[in-house]
Short mmCIF file of C-alpha atoms in Angstrom, two decimals:
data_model
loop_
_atom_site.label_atom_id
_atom_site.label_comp_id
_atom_site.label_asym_id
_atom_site.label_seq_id
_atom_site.Cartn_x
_atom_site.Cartn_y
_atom_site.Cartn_z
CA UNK A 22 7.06 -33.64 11.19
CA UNK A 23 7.58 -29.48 11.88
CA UNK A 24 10.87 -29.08 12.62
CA UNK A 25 10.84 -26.44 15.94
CA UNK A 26 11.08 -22.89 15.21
CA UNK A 27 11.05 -22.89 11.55
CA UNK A 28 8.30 -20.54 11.64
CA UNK A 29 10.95 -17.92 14.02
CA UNK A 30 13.40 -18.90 11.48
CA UNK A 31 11.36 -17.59 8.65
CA UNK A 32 9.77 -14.62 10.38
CA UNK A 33 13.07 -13.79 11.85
CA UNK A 34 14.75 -13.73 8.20
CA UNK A 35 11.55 -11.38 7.18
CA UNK A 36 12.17 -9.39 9.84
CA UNK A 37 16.09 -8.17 9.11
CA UNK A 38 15.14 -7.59 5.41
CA UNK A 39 12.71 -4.95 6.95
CA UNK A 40 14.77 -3.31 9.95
CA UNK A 41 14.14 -0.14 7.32
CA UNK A 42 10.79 0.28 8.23
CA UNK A 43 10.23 -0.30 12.58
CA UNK A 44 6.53 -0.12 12.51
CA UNK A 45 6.04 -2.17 8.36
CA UNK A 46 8.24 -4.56 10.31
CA UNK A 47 6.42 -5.49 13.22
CA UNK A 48 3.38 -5.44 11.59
CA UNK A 49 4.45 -7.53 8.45
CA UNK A 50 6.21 -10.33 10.95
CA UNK A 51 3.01 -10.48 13.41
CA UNK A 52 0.67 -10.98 10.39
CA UNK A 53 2.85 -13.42 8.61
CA UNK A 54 3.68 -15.16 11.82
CA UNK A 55 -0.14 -15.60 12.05
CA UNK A 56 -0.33 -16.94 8.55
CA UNK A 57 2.27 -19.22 8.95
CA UNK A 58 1.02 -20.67 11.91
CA UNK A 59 -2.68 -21.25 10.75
CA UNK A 60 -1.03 -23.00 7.54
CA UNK A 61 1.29 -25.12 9.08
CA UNK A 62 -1.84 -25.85 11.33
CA UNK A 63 -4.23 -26.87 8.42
CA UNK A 64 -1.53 -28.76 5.96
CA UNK A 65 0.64 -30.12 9.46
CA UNK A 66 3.74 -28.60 8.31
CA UNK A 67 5.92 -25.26 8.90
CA UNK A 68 7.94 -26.23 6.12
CA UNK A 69 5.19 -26.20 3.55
CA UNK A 70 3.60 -23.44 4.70
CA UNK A 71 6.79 -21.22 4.58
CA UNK A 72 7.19 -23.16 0.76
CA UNK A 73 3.90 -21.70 -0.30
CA UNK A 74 4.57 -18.16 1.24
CA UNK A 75 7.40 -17.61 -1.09
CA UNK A 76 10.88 -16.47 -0.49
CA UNK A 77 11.19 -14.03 2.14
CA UNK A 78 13.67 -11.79 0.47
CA UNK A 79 10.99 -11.35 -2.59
CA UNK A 80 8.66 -10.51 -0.10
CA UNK A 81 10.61 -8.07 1.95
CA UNK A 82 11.47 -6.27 -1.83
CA UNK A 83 7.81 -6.05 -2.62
CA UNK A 84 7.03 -4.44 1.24
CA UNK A 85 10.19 -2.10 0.28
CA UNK A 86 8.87 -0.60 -2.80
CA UNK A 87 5.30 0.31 -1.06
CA UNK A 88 7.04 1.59 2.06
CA UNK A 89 9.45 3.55 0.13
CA UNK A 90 6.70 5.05 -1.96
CA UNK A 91 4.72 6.10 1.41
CA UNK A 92 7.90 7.69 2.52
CA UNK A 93 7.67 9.88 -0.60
CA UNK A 94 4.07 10.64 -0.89
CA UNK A 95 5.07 12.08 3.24
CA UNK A 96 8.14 14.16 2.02
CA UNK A 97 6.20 15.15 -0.36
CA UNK A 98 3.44 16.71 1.62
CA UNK A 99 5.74 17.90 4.10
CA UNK A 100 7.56 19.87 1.61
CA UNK A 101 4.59 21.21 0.05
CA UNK A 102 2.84 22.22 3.25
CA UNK A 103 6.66 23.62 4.63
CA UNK A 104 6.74 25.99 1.43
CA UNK A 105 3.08 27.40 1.84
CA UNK A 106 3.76 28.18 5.11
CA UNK A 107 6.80 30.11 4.24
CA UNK A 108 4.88 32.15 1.59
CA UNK A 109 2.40 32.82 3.99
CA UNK A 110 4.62 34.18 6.67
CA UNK A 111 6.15 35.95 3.98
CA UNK A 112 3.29 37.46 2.65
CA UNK A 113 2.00 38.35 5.84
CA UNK A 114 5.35 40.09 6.70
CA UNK A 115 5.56 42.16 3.92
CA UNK A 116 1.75 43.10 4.43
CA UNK A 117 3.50 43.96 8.18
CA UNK A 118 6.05 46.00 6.84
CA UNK A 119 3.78 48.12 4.43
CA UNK A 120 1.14 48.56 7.51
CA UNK A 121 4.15 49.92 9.73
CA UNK A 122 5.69 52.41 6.76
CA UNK A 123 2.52 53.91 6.84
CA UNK A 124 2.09 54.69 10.87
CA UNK A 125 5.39 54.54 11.65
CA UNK A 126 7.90 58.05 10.85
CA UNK A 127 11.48 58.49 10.51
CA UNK A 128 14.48 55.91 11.05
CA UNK A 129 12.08 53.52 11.82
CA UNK A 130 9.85 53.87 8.58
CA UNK A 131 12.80 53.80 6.19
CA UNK A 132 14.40 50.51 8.14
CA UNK A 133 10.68 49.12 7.76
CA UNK A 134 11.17 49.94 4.15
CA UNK A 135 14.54 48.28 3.67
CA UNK A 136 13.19 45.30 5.20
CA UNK A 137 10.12 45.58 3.34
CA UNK A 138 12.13 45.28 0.21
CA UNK A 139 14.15 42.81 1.00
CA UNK A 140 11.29 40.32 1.70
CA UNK A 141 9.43 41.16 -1.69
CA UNK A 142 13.00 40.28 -3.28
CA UNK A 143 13.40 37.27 -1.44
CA UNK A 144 9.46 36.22 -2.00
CA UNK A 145 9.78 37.43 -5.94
CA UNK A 146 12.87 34.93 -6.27
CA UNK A 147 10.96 31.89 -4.25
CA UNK A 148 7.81 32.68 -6.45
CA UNK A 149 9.35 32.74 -9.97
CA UNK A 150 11.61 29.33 -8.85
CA UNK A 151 8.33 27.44 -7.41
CA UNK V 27 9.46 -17.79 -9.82
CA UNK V 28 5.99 -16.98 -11.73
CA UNK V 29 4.94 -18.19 -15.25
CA UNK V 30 3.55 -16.00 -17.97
CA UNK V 31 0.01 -17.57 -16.55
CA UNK V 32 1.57 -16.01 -12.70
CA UNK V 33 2.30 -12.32 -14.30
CA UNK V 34 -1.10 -12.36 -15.93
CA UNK V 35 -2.69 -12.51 -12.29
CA UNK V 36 -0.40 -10.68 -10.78
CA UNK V 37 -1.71 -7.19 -12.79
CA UNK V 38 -5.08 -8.31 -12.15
CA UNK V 39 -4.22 -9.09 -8.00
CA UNK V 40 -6.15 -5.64 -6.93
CA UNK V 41 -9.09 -6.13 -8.06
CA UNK V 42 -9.23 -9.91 -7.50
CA UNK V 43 -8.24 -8.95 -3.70
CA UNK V 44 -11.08 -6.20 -3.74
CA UNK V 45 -13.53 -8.20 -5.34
CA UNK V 46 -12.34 -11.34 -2.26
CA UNK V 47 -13.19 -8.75 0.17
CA UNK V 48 -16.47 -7.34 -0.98
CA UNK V 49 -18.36 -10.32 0.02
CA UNK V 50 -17.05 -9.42 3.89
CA UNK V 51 -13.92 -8.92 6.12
CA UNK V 52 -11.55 -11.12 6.48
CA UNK V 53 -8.08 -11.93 7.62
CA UNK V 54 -5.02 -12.63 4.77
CA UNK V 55 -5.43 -16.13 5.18
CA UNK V 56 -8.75 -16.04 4.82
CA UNK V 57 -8.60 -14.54 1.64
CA UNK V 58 -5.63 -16.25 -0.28
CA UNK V 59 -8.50 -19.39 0.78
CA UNK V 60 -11.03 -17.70 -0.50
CA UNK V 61 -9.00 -16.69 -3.85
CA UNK V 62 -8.15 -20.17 -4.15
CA UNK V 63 -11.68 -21.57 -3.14
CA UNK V 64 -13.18 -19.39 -5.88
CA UNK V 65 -11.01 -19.88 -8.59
CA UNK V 66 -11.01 -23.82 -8.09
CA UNK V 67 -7.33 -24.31 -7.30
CA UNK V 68 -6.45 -21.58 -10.58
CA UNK V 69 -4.88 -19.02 -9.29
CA UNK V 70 -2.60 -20.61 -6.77
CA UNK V 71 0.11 -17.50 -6.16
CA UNK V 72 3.09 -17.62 -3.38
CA UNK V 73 0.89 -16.74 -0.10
CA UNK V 74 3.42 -13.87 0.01
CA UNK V 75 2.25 -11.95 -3.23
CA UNK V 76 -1.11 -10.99 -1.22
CA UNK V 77 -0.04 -9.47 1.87
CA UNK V 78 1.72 -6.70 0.30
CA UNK V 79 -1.37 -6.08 -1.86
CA UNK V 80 -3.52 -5.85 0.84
CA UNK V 81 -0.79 -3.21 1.90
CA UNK V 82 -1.16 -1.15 -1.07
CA UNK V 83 -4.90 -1.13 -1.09
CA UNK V 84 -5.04 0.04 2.24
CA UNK V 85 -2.56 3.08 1.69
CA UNK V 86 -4.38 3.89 -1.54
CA UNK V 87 -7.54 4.15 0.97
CA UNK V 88 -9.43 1.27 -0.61
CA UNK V 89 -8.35 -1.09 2.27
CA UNK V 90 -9.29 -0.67 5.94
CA UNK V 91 -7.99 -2.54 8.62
CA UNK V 92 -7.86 -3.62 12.00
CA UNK V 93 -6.80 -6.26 14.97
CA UNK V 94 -8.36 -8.73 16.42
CA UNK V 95 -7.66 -11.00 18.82
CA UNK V 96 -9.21 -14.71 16.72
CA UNK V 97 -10.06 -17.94 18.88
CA UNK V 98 -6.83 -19.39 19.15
CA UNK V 99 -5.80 -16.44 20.78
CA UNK V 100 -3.45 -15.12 17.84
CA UNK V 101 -3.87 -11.53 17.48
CA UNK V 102 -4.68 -10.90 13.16
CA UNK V 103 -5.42 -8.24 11.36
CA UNK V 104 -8.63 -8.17 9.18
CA UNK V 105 -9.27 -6.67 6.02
CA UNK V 106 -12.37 -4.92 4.64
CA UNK V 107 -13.33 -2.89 1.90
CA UNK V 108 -13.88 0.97 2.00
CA UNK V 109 -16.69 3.16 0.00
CA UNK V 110 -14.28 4.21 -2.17
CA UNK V 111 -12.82 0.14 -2.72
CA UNK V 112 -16.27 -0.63 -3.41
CA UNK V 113 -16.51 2.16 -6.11
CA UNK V 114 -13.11 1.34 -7.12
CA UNK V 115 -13.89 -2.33 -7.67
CA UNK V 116 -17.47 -1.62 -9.38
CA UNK V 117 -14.96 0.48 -12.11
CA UNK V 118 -12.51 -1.95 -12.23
CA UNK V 119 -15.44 -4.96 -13.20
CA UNK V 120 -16.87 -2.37 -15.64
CA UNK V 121 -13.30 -2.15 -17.72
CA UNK V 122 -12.72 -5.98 -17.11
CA UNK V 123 -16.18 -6.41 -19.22
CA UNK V 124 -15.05 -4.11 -21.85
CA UNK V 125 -11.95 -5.50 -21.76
CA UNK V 126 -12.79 -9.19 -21.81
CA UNK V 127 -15.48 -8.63 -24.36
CA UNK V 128 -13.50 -7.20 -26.46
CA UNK V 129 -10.16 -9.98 -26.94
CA UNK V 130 -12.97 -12.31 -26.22
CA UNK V 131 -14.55 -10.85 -30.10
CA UNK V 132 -10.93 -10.68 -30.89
CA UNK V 133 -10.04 -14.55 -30.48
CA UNK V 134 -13.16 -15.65 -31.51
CA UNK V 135 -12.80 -14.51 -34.43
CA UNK V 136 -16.45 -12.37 -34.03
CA UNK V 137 -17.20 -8.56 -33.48
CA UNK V 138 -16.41 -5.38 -35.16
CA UNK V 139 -12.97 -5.97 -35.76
CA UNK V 140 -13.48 -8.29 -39.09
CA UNK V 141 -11.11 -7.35 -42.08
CA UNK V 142 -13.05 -5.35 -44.51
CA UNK V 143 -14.29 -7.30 -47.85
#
């Protein structure tokens, strides 16, 4: 006899060991609840067919460690694309400042300079640490 | 909690999902059936162990999936192998062989590996 709800019960529990993850979690608990429900269809039992799934907690940990190494490969690539872009801008700023010591004359060519100096510092530093 | 016999399979579980798939799409049900099926009652894992496979293999790009709405009216998600899974799997089968052969010469007492006289 299925006892009502023990399928919630079980997807529920999944569900608040993965409130880390929004999306993993309502995507784990829709395709597990569909699991479930075709098992305890074929062997006539929720009970066994939660059994055979396994303990929920074991199978929350195993969703954590691939969601947590997603979350890495992303900060990863964000970093990665967030530092090219800031040696780009860089780059491009000190090709700015060279471009403008050439045309421009006077106060403004020797603040260009500064600035110009400054930057290839500030890039030199950020090149030798990356 | 898994036997020695359990964490055996369990290193094995990508390509045994891969090679599941290759004969078609199918939903995680399906295949923990089909594992089963194949095996003849074997490799009987917790249900559980598969889905977050079939995770894995996805994000690695070996996996694609999508919904679909099945004739009970449950909405599932199905499972089917990519061009690189399938290249994936045909190198995983190709180290199996090697592999297999070679504790296989190993047990049996045959092969290269024979103490010298």
């Amino acid at each position: 006899m299925q006892r009502p709800g023990l399928i919630d019960e079980y997807v529920g529990r999944l569900a608040r060991k993965l409130d880390f993850d929004r999306s993993l979690r309502w995507r784990v608990c829709r395709e597990v609840e569909d699991h479930l429900r075709e098992a305890a269809a074929t062997n006539g039992t929720g009970d066994v067919a939660a059994a055979n799934f396994g303990d929920p907690d074991a199978v929350a940990a195993q969703f954590a460690v691939i969601s947590l190494a997603k979350r890495s490969r992303t900060t990863s690539s964000a970093s990665i694309v967030g530092i090219a872009a800031i040696f780009v801008a860089m780059k491009g700023r000190v090709a700015w400042y060279a471009m403008a010591t050439e045309t421009a004359g006077g106060a403004s060519k020797s603040v260009a300079g500064s600035l110009g100096s400054i930057d290839r510092y500030t890039f030199g530093s950020l090149s030798s640490q990356a | 909690m898994l036997g020695m016999e359990g964490e055996i399979l369990k290193g094995h579980l990508d390509m045994i999902v891969l090679a599941t798939l290759s004969a078609g799409p199918a939903h995680g049900y399906a295949v923990i059936e089909e594992i089963r099926r194949r095996s003849g009652g074997a490799f009987d894992l917790p249900e559980g162990t598969v889905y977050p496979v079939l995770h894995r293999l996805e994000q690695a790009g070996l996996l694609s999936s999508r919904w679909v709405t099945a004739d009970s009216g449950r909405r599932r998600r199905v499972y089917g192998v990519t061009k690189r899974g399938d290249k994936a799997l045909a190198e995983r089968r190709e180290v199996w062989e090697e592999f297999s052969k070679a504790i296989g010469a190993l047990l049996g007492g045959t092969g290269s590996c024979n103490a010298p006289a």
